[in-house]
Amino acid sequence: MTTHTMTERESLQLIAQMLHNTRQRYHLNDGKIYMIWGYTSVAVTLLVWISLWMTHNPWCNFLWFCIPLFGAVLQARLVSKTSDEPYVKTYTDRMLTKLWKAVGMLAWIFTAICGCFHYFGNAQAWVLMMLYGILITGFAMFVNGLVIEERSLYLGGFVGIVSGAIVACAAFVGIPLLDVWVLPLFMLSFIAMFIVPGHIIHAKAQREQLSNS
């Protein structure tokens, strides 16, 4: 049995290849999954906005549950249509997977907390979900973009972080968080974080396919 000691150049090539593979996997089906979550979030936000405007009933906030429900179903359908080859998970793969699992788990926990406060007569607790959606998700997207070196992702995440900071500061100083400006800001943040990067990544993937064909 012979062993081969890798040279510095071979080590750098291996690291570069592993990073490339991670970038391919976490572009998530040519950006389509980013678009799924982006369009779903914007559509549900618009539905919540219209419902609140027409009924003035704070229970309309429970429509936010539609984002994880519809997003998960659409993502599962998309993933089921793709047959990924087996691969060895790197530390980066595991880190990003855990990052998004934590973000998803926080979504359900925060929604349950807001629901409990709402039940006891504090409907304004739903502000927490607004902060979660654009601040925490924005931070996760920012980290994701930095790790896989995708500029559109970390710039979109930066937009989300800044938008979340604006909402948080407004809440702390007592500025009314009116639907007329908070919900449009939420939709613009998801357009920047998910929809725009999704289309950019999808366009890059198509160009790469054409160049390889």
mmCIF file of C-alpha atoms in Angstrom:
data_model
loop_
_atom_site.group_PDB
_atom_site.id
_atom_site.type_symbol
_atom_site.label_atom_id
_atom_site.label_comp_id
_atom_site.label_asym_id
_atom_site.label_seq_id
_atom_site.Cartn_x
_atom_site.Cartn_y
_atom_site.Cartn_z
ATOM 1 C CA MET A 1 0.000 0.000 0.000
ATOM 2 C CA THR A 2 1.436 3.340 -1.061
ATOM 3 C CA THR A 3 0.656 6.748 0.349
ATOM 4 C CA HIS A 4 0.728 9.993 -1.533
ATOM 5 C CA THR A 5 1.728 13.224 0.163
ATOM 6 C CA MET A 6 -0.171 16.118 -1.346
ATOM 7 C CA THR A 7 1.802 19.091 -2.518
ATOM 8 C CA GLU A 8 0.799 22.638 -1.590
ATOM 9 C CA ARG A 9 -0.632 23.155 -5.070
ATOM 10 C CA GLU A 10 -2.701 19.962 -4.872
ATOM 11 C CA SER A 11 -4.014 20.983 -1.453
ATOM 12 C CA LEU A 12 -5.109 24.372 -2.753
ATOM 13 C CA GLN A 13 -6.775 22.734 -5.763
ATOM 14 C CA LEU A 14 -8.648 20.328 -3.466
ATOM 15 C CA ILE A 15 -9.839 23.179 -1.244
ATOM 16 C CA ALA A 16 -10.933 25.168 -4.300
ATOM 17 C CA GLN A 17 -12.838 22.156 -5.658
ATOM 18 C CA MET A 18 -14.572 21.569 -2.321
ATOM 19 C CA LEU A 19 -15.600 25.234 -2.188
ATOM 20 C CA HIS A 20 -16.885 25.019 -5.752
ATOM 21 C CA ASN A 21 -18.939 21.932 -4.910
ATOM 22 C CA THR A 22 -20.381 23.647 -1.846
ATOM 23 C CA ARG A 23 -21.258 26.698 -3.941
ATOM 24 C CA GLN A 24 -23.063 24.462 -6.422
ATOM 25 C CA ARG A 25 -25.038 22.658 -3.715
ATOM 26 C CA TYR A 26 -25.970 25.802 -1.814
ATOM 27 C CA HIS A 27 -27.054 27.633 -4.926
ATOM 28 C CA LEU A 28 -29.995 25.310 -4.280
ATOM 29 C CA ASN A 29 -31.190 24.083 -7.657
ATOM 30 C CA ASP A 30 -30.006 27.024 -9.744
ATOM 31 C CA GLY A 31 -31.511 29.642 -7.438
ATOM 32 C CA LYS A 32 -35.055 28.298 -7.735
ATOM 33 C CA ILE A 33 -35.432 27.602 -4.025
ATOM 34 C CA TYR A 34 -34.447 31.167 -3.197
ATOM 35 C CA MET A 35 -37.142 32.338 -5.596
ATOM 36 C CA ILE A 36 -39.700 29.973 -4.039
ATOM 37 C CA TRP A 37 -39.173 31.384 -0.550
ATOM 38 C CA GLY A 38 -38.930 34.953 -1.811
ATOM 39 C CA TYR A 39 -42.112 34.930 -3.876
ATOM 40 C CA THR A 40 -43.996 32.963 -1.195
ATOM 41 C CA SER A 41 -42.994 35.461 1.499
ATOM 42 C CA VAL A 42 -43.919 38.475 -0.615
ATOM 43 C CA ALA A 43 -47.271 36.940 -1.653
ATOM 44 C CA VAL A 44 -48.215 36.046 1.939
ATOM 45 C CA THR A 45 -47.163 39.482 3.194
ATOM 46 C CA LEU A 46 -49.379 41.088 0.570
ATOM 47 C CA LEU A 47 -52.233 38.789 1.639
ATOM 48 C CA VAL A 48 -51.764 39.755 5.305
ATOM 49 C CA TRP A 49 -51.657 43.451 4.376
ATOM 50 C CA ILE A 50 -54.870 43.274 2.359
ATOM 51 C CA SER A 51 -56.617 41.188 5.027
ATOM 52 C CA LEU A 52 -55.690 43.612 7.805
ATOM 53 C CA TRP A 53 -56.771 46.585 5.697
ATOM 54 C CA MET A 54 -60.146 45.035 4.870
ATOM 55 C CA THR A 55 -61.012 43.509 8.264
ATOM 56 C CA HIS A 56 -58.852 45.392 10.819
ATOM 57 C CA ASN A 57 -58.723 42.053 12.617
ATOM 58 C CA PRO A 58 -55.327 41.246 14.216
ATOM 59 C CA TRP A 59 -56.100 37.525 13.922
ATOM 60 C CA CYS A 60 -55.174 37.922 10.246
ATOM 61 C CA ASN A 61 -51.577 37.751 11.475
ATOM 62 C CA PHE A 62 -51.940 33.987 11.724
ATOM 63 C CA LEU A 63 -51.748 34.005 7.923
ATOM 64 C CA TRP A 64 -47.976 34.280 8.450
ATOM 65 C CA PHE A 65 -48.054 30.509 9.019
ATOM 66 C CA CYS A 66 -48.600 30.194 5.263
ATOM 67 C CA ILE A 67 -44.972 31.148 4.581
ATOM 68 C CA PRO A 68 -43.313 28.090 6.196
ATOM 69 C CA LEU A 69 -46.162 25.791 5.134
ATOM 70 C CA PHE A 70 -46.315 26.700 1.453
ATOM 71 C CA GLY A 71 -42.571 27.315 1.234
ATOM 72 C CA ALA A 72 -41.744 23.872 2.637
ATOM 73 C CA VAL A 73 -44.216 22.121 0.320
ATOM 74 C CA LEU A 74 -42.951 23.906 -2.793
ATOM 75 C CA GLN A 75 -39.318 23.284 -1.803
ATOM 76 C CA ALA A 76 -39.993 19.579 -1.227
ATOM 77 C CA ARG A 77 -41.607 19.294 -4.656
ATOM 78 C CA LEU A 78 -38.661 21.001 -6.317
ATOM 79 C CA VAL A 79 -36.060 18.911 -4.478
ATOM 80 C CA SER A 80 -37.924 15.689 -5.318
ATOM 81 C CA LYS A 81 -37.525 16.469 -9.022
ATOM 82 C CA THR A 82 -33.752 16.723 -8.750
ATOM 83 C CA SER A 83 -31.537 13.684 -8.291
ATOM 84 C CA ASP A 84 -28.414 14.784 -6.486
ATOM 85 C CA GLU A 85 -25.452 12.432 -6.615
ATOM 86 C CA PRO A 86 -24.000 11.247 -3.272
ATOM 87 C CA TYR A 87 -21.246 13.478 -1.966
ATOM 88 C CA VAL A 88 -18.983 13.796 1.034
ATOM 89 C CA LYS A 89 -20.213 16.568 3.321
ATOM 90 C CA THR A 90 -17.561 19.105 4.240
ATOM 91 C CA TYR A 91 -17.446 21.245 7.352
ATOM 92 C CA THR A 92 -18.897 24.107 5.306
ATOM 93 C CA ASP A 93 -21.817 21.943 4.188
ATOM 94 C CA ARG A 94 -22.602 20.958 7.754
ATOM 95 C CA MET A 95 -22.276 24.530 9.015
ATOM 96 C CA LEU A 96 -24.698 25.936 6.421
ATOM 97 C CA THR A 97 -27.174 23.107 6.950
ATOM 98 C CA LYS A 98 -27.201 23.746 10.708
ATOM 99 C CA LEU A 99 -27.501 27.482 10.113
ATOM 100 C CA TRP A 100 -30.708 27.145 8.083
ATOM 101 C CA LYS A 101 -32.124 24.473 10.384
ATOM 102 C CA ALA A 102 -31.684 26.906 13.278
ATOM 103 C CA VAL A 103 -33.368 29.687 11.283
ATOM 104 C CA GLY A 104 -36.309 27.397 10.496
ATOM 105 C CA MET A 105 -36.637 26.246 14.096
ATOM 106 C CA LEU A 106 -36.644 29.844 15.344
ATOM 107 C CA ALA A 107 -39.456 30.658 12.914
ATOM 108 C CA TRP A 108 -41.765 28.115 14.546
ATOM 109 C CA ILE A 109 -40.705 29.034 18.093
ATOM 110 C CA PHE A 110 -41.170 32.773 17.515
ATOM 111 C CA THR A 111 -44.543 32.207 15.831
ATOM 112 C CA ALA A 112 -45.727 30.146 18.814
ATOM 113 C CA ILE A 113 -44.551 32.860 21.228
ATOM 114 C CA CYS A 114 -46.370 35.560 19.245
ATOM 115 C CA GLY A 115 -49.492 33.393 19.101
ATOM 116 C CA CYS A 116 -49.483 32.960 22.888
ATOM 117 C CA PHE A 117 -49.095 36.691 23.519
ATOM 118 C CA HIS A 118 -51.845 37.388 20.982
ATOM 119 C CA TYR A 119 -54.157 34.938 22.745
ATOM 120 C CA PHE A 120 -53.731 36.895 25.982
ATOM 121 C CA GLY A 121 -54.594 40.190 24.293
ATOM 122 C CA ASN A 122 -51.200 41.449 23.085
ATOM 123 C CA ALA A 123 -51.468 41.384 19.294
ATOM 124 C CA GLN A 124 -48.534 43.823 18.974
ATOM 125 C CA ALA A 125 -46.245 40.900 19.832
ATOM 126 C CA TRP A 126 -46.276 40.015 16.127
ATOM 127 C CA VAL A 127 -43.587 42.664 15.690
ATOM 128 C CA LEU A 128 -41.204 39.899 16.754
ATOM 129 C CA MET A 129 -41.996 38.000 13.537
ATOM 130 C CA MET A 130 -41.293 41.098 11.504
ATOM 131 C CA LEU A 131 -37.887 41.394 13.133
ATOM 132 C CA TYR A 132 -37.257 37.676 12.695
ATOM 133 C CA GLY A 133 -38.159 37.758 9.021
ATOM 134 C CA ILE A 134 -35.846 40.555 7.997
ATOM 135 C CA LEU A 135 -33.186 40.703 10.723
ATOM 136 C CA ILE A 136 -32.454 37.076 11.591
ATOM 137 C CA THR A 137 -33.139 35.759 8.096
ATOM 138 C CA GLY A 138 -31.095 38.630 6.688
ATOM 139 C CA PHE A 139 -28.159 37.731 8.919
ATOM 140 C CA ALA A 140 -28.383 34.066 7.893
ATOM 141 C CA MET A 141 -28.455 35.039 4.226
ATOM 142 C CA PHE A 142 -25.501 37.380 4.766
ATOM 143 C CA VAL A 143 -23.460 34.549 6.305
ATOM 144 C CA ASN A 144 -24.566 32.135 3.574
ATOM 145 C CA GLY A 145 -23.417 34.557 0.894
ATOM 146 C CA LEU A 146 -20.048 35.138 2.537
ATOM 147 C CA VAL A 147 -19.393 31.402 2.943
ATOM 148 C CA ILE A 148 -20.150 30.453 -0.669
ATOM 149 C CA GLU A 149 -18.809 33.769 -1.986
ATOM 150 C CA GLU A 150 -22.018 34.836 -3.712
ATOM 151 C CA ARG A 151 -22.206 38.618 -3.750
ATOM 152 C CA SER A 152 -25.936 38.876 -4.444
ATOM 153 C CA LEU A 153 -26.709 36.811 -1.337
ATOM 154 C CA TYR A 154 -24.648 38.743 1.176
ATOM 155 C CA LEU A 155 -25.728 42.094 -0.251
ATOM 156 C CA GLY A 156 -29.356 40.996 -0.005
ATOM 157 C CA GLY A 157 -28.733 39.809 3.540
ATOM 158 C CA PHE A 158 -27.213 43.186 4.357
ATOM 159 C CA VAL A 159 -30.403 44.896 3.136
ATOM 160 C CA GLY A 160 -32.409 42.636 5.458
ATOM 161 C CA ILE A 161 -30.190 43.415 8.449
ATOM 162 C CA VAL A 162 -30.477 47.163 7.873
ATOM 163 C CA SER A 163 -34.255 46.935 7.422
ATOM 164 C CA GLY A 164 -34.554 44.907 10.616
ATOM 165 C CA ALA A 165 -32.485 47.488 12.491
ATOM 166 C CA ILE A 166 -34.823 50.248 11.283
ATOM 167 C CA VAL A 167 -37.902 48.365 12.494
ATOM 168 C CA ALA A 168 -36.239 47.531 15.831
ATOM 169 C CA CYS A 169 -35.181 51.146 16.456
ATOM 170 C CA ALA A 170 -38.653 52.412 15.533
ATOM 171 C CA ALA A 171 -40.207 49.979 18.007
ATOM 172 C CA PHE A 172 -37.755 50.923 20.779
ATOM 173 C CA VAL A 173 -38.302 54.699 20.455
ATOM 174 C CA GLY A 174 -42.057 54.406 20.161
ATOM 175 C CA ILE A 175 -42.581 55.174 16.477
ATOM 176 C CA PRO A 176 -45.829 53.459 15.374
ATOM 177 C CA LEU A 177 -45.125 50.377 13.271
ATOM 178 C CA LEU A 178 -47.878 51.054 10.774
ATOM 179 C CA ASP A 179 -48.748 48.500 8.097
ATOM 180 C CA VAL A 180 -48.445 51.209 5.459
ATOM 181 C CA TRP A 181 -44.634 51.296 5.784
ATOM 182 C CA VAL A 182 -43.603 48.178 7.728
ATOM 183 C CA LEU A 183 -45.156 45.598 5.387
ATOM 184 C CA PRO A 184 -43.786 47.220 2.188
ATOM 185 C CA LEU A 185 -40.352 47.317 3.859
ATOM 186 C CA PHE A 186 -40.733 43.617 4.694
ATOM 187 C CA MET A 187 -41.600 42.777 1.065
ATOM 188 C CA LEU A 188 -38.736 44.874 -0.317
ATOM 189 C CA SER A 189 -36.344 43.101 2.056
ATOM 190 C CA PHE A 190 -37.405 39.666 0.817
ATOM 191 C CA ILE A 191 -37.136 40.820 -2.775
ATOM 192 C CA ALA A 192 -33.538 41.886 -2.037
ATOM 193 C CA MET A 193 -32.678 38.801 0.045
ATOM 194 C CA PHE A 194 -34.266 36.021 -2.007
ATOM 195 C CA ILE A 195 -35.892 37.006 -5.290
ATOM 196 C CA VAL A 196 -33.100 39.112 -6.803
ATOM 197 C CA PRO A 197 -30.293 36.670 -5.794
ATOM 198 C CA GLY A 198 -32.422 33.760 -7.017
ATOM 199 C CA HIS A 199 -32.770 35.260 -10.479
ATOM 200 C CA ILE A 200 -29.081 36.245 -10.582
ATOM 201 C CA ILE A 201 -27.951 32.741 -9.601
ATOM 202 C CA HIS A 202 -30.384 31.169 -12.064
ATOM 203 C CA ALA A 203 -29.021 33.351 -14.866
ATOM 204 C CA LYS A 204 -25.444 32.407 -13.927
ATOM 205 C CA ALA A 205 -26.348 28.706 -13.969
ATOM 206 C CA GLN A 206 -27.909 29.018 -17.416
ATOM 207 C CA ARG A 207 -24.856 30.800 -18.783
ATOM 208 C CA GLU A 208 -22.612 28.085 -17.300
ATOM 209 C CA GLN A 209 -24.717 25.358 -18.923
ATOM 210 C CA LEU A 210 -24.501 27.089 -22.287
ATOM 211 C CA SER A 211 -20.720 27.492 -21.999
ATOM 212 C CA ASN A 212 -20.322 23.800 -21.089
ATOM 213 C CA SER A 213 -22.545 22.546 -23.890
#
